[in-house]
Short mmCIF file of C-alpha atoms in Angstrom, two decimals:
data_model
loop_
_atom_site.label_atom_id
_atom_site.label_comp_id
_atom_site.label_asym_id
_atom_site.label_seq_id
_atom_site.Cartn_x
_atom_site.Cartn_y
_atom_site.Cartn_z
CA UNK A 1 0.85 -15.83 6.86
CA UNK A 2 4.57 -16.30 5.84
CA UNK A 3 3.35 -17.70 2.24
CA UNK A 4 1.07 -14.31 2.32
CA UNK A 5 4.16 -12.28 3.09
CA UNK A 6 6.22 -13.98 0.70
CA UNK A 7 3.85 -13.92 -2.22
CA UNK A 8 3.17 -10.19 -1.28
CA UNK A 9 6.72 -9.10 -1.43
CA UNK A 10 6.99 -11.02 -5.28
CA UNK A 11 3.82 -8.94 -6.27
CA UNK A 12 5.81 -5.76 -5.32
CA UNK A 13 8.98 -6.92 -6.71
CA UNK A 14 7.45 -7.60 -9.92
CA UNK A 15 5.29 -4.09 -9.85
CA UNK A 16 8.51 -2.41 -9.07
CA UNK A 17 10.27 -4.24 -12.21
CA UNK A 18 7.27 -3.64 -14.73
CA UNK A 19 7.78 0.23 -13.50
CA UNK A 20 11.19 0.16 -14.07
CA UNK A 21 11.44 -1.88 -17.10
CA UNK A 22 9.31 0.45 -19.10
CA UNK A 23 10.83 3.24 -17.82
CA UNK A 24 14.20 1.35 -19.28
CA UNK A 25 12.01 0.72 -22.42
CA UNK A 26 11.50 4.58 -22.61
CA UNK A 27 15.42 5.04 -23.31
CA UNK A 28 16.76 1.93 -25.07
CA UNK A 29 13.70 0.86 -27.10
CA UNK A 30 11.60 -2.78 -26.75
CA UNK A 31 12.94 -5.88 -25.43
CA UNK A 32 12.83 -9.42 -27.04
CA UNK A 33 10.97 -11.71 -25.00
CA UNK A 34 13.65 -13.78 -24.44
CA UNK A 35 15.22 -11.38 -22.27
CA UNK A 36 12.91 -10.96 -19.03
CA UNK A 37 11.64 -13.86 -17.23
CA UNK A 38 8.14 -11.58 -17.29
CA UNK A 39 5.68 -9.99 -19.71
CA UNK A 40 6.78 -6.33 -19.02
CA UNK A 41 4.07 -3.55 -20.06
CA UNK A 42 4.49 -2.44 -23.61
CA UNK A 43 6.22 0.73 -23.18
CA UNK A 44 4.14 4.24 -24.06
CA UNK A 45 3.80 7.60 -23.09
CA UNK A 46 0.72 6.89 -21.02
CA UNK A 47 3.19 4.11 -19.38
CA UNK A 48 5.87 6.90 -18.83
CA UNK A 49 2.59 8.96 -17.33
CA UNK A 50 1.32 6.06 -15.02
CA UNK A 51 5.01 5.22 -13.72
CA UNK A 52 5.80 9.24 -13.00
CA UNK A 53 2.23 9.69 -11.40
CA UNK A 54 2.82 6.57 -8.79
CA UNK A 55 5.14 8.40 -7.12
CA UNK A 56 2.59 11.70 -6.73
CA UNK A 57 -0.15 8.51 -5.26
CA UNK A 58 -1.26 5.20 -5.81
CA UNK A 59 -1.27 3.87 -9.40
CA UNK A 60 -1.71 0.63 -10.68
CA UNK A 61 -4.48 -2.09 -10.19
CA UNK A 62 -3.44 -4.72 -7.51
CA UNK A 63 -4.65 -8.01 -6.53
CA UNK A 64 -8.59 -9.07 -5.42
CA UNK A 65 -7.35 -9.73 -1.53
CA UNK A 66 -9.82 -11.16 1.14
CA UNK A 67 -9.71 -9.88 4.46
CA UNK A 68 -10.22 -11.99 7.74
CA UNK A 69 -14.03 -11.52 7.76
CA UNK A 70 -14.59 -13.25 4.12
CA UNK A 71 -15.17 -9.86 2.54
CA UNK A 72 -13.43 -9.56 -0.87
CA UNK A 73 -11.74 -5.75 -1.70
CA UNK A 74 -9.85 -4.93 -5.05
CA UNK A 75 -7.06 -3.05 -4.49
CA UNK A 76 -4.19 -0.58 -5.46
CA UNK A 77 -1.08 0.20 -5.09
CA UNK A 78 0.94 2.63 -3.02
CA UNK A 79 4.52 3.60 -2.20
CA UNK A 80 5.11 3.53 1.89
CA UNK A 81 8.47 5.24 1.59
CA UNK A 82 8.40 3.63 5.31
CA UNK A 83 7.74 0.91 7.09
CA UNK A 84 5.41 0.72 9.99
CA UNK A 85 2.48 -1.04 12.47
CA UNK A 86 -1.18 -1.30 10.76
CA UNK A 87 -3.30 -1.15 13.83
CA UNK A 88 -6.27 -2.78 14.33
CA UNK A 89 -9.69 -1.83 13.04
CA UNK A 90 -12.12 -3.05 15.07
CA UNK A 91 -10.03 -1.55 18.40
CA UNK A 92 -9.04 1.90 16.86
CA UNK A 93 -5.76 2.98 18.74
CA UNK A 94 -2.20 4.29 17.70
CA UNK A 95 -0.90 1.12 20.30
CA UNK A 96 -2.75 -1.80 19.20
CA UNK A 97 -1.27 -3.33 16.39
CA UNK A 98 -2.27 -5.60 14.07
CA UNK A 99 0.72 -6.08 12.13
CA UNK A 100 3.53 -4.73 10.60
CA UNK A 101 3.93 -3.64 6.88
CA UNK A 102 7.67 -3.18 5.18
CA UNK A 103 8.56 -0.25 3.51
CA UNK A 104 7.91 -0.44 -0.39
CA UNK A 105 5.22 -0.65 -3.16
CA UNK A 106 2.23 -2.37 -1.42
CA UNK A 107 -1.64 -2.62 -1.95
CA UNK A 108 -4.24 -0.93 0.02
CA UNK A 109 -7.55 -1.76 -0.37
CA UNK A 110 -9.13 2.08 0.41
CA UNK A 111 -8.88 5.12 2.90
CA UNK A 112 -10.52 6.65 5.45
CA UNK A 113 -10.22 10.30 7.43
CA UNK A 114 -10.94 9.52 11.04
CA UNK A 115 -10.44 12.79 12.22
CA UNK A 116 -10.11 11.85 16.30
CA UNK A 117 -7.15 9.24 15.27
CA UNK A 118 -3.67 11.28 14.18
CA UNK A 119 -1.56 9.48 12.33
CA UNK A 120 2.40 9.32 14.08
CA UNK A 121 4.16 12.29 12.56
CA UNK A 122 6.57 11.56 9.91
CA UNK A 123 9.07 14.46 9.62
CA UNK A 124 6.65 17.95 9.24
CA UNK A 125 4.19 15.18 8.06
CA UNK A 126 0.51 15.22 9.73
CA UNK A 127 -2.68 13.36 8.66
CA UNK A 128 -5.44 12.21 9.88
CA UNK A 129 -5.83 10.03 6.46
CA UNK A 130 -5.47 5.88 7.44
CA UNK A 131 -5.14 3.29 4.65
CA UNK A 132 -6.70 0.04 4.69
CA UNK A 133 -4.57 -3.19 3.91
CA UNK A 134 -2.71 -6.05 5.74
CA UNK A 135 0.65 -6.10 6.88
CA UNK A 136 3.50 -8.20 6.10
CA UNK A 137 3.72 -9.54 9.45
CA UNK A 138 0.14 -10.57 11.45
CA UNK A 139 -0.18 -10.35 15.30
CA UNK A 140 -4.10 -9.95 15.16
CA UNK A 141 -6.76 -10.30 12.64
CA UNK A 142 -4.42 -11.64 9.95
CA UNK A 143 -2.68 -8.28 9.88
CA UNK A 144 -5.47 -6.85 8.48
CA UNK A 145 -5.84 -2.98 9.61
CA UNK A 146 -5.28 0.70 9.16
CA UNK A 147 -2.17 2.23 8.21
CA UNK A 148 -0.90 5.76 8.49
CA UNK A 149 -0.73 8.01 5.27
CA UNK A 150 1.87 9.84 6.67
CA UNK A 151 4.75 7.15 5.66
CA UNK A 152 2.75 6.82 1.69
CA UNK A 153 4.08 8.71 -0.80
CA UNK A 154 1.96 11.89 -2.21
CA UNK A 155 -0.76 13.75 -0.51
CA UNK A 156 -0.37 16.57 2.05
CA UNK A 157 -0.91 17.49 5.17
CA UNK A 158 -4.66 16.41 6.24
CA UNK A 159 -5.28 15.20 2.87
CA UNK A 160 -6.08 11.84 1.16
CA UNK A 161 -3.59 9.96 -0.86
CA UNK A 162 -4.03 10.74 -4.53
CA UNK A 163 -5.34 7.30 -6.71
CA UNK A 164 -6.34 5.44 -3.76
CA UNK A 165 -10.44 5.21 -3.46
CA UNK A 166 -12.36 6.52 0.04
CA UNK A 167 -13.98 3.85 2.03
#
């Protein structure tokens, strides 16, 4: 699990860069190369677009993850302006935890209203919205679980998260 979280955090890291880099592009024109230890994205006005719109949603393809059952998700990624517990899927309850998922650009495999379950309020924030994905940390299931849309950027009240599927 520490490789996981380790390897996880890199993925962001480097998302975060590419973002930023072509943002960078944007105002000072291409880099050689030589100069990034990365392929950044070429930078464009539909890169501009995609880097603007992640912070509305979820934007950007991330990595084919496979869960602790064996079943294989694509995913995409988010913003969780804050960190938090992912609690456990197969016993649905704000209390039992999973795992625990850091604050920052992360993938999430889909979402899910479950109308019953509230999300813990964040600010004036309510949902009823939960994201699946698996946390940094793992104290059941591999960390694998439901997370609360109510610390992911975009969306409002009682609404999905813009960019991310449905399950």
């Amino acid at each position: 699990m520490q490789q996981q979280s380790r390897s996880r955090t890199l993925r962001a890291t480097f998302a975060a860069l590419g973002a930023a880099a072509a943002v960078v592009a944007l105002s000072t024109g291409p880099a050689a190369a030589s100069d990034a230890p990365f392929q950044a994205p070429k930078a464009t006005q539909a890169t501009a677009r995609s880097v603007t719109s992640a912070a509305a949603g979820c934007a950007g393809a991330g990595p084919t993850v496979t869960n602790h059952l064996g079943i294989t998700y694509s995913t995409t990624y988010c913003h969780n302006y804050q960190a938090g517990y992912v609690v456990r899927a197969d016993q649905p309850s704000v209390t039992n935890y999973s795992g625990y998922l850091n604050a920052g650009d992360n993938w999430f495999v889909c979402q899910r209203q479950i109308t019953a379950w509230e999300n813990p309020p964040v600010g004036s924030a309510r949902n009823n919205w939960w994201l699946y994905t698996q946390g940094d940390d793992g104290y059941a299931d591999a960390g694998w679980g439901w997370f609360p849309a109510t610390k992911v950027s975009g969306g409002g009240n009682y609404q999905p998260i813009p960019g991310l599927r449905t399950c």
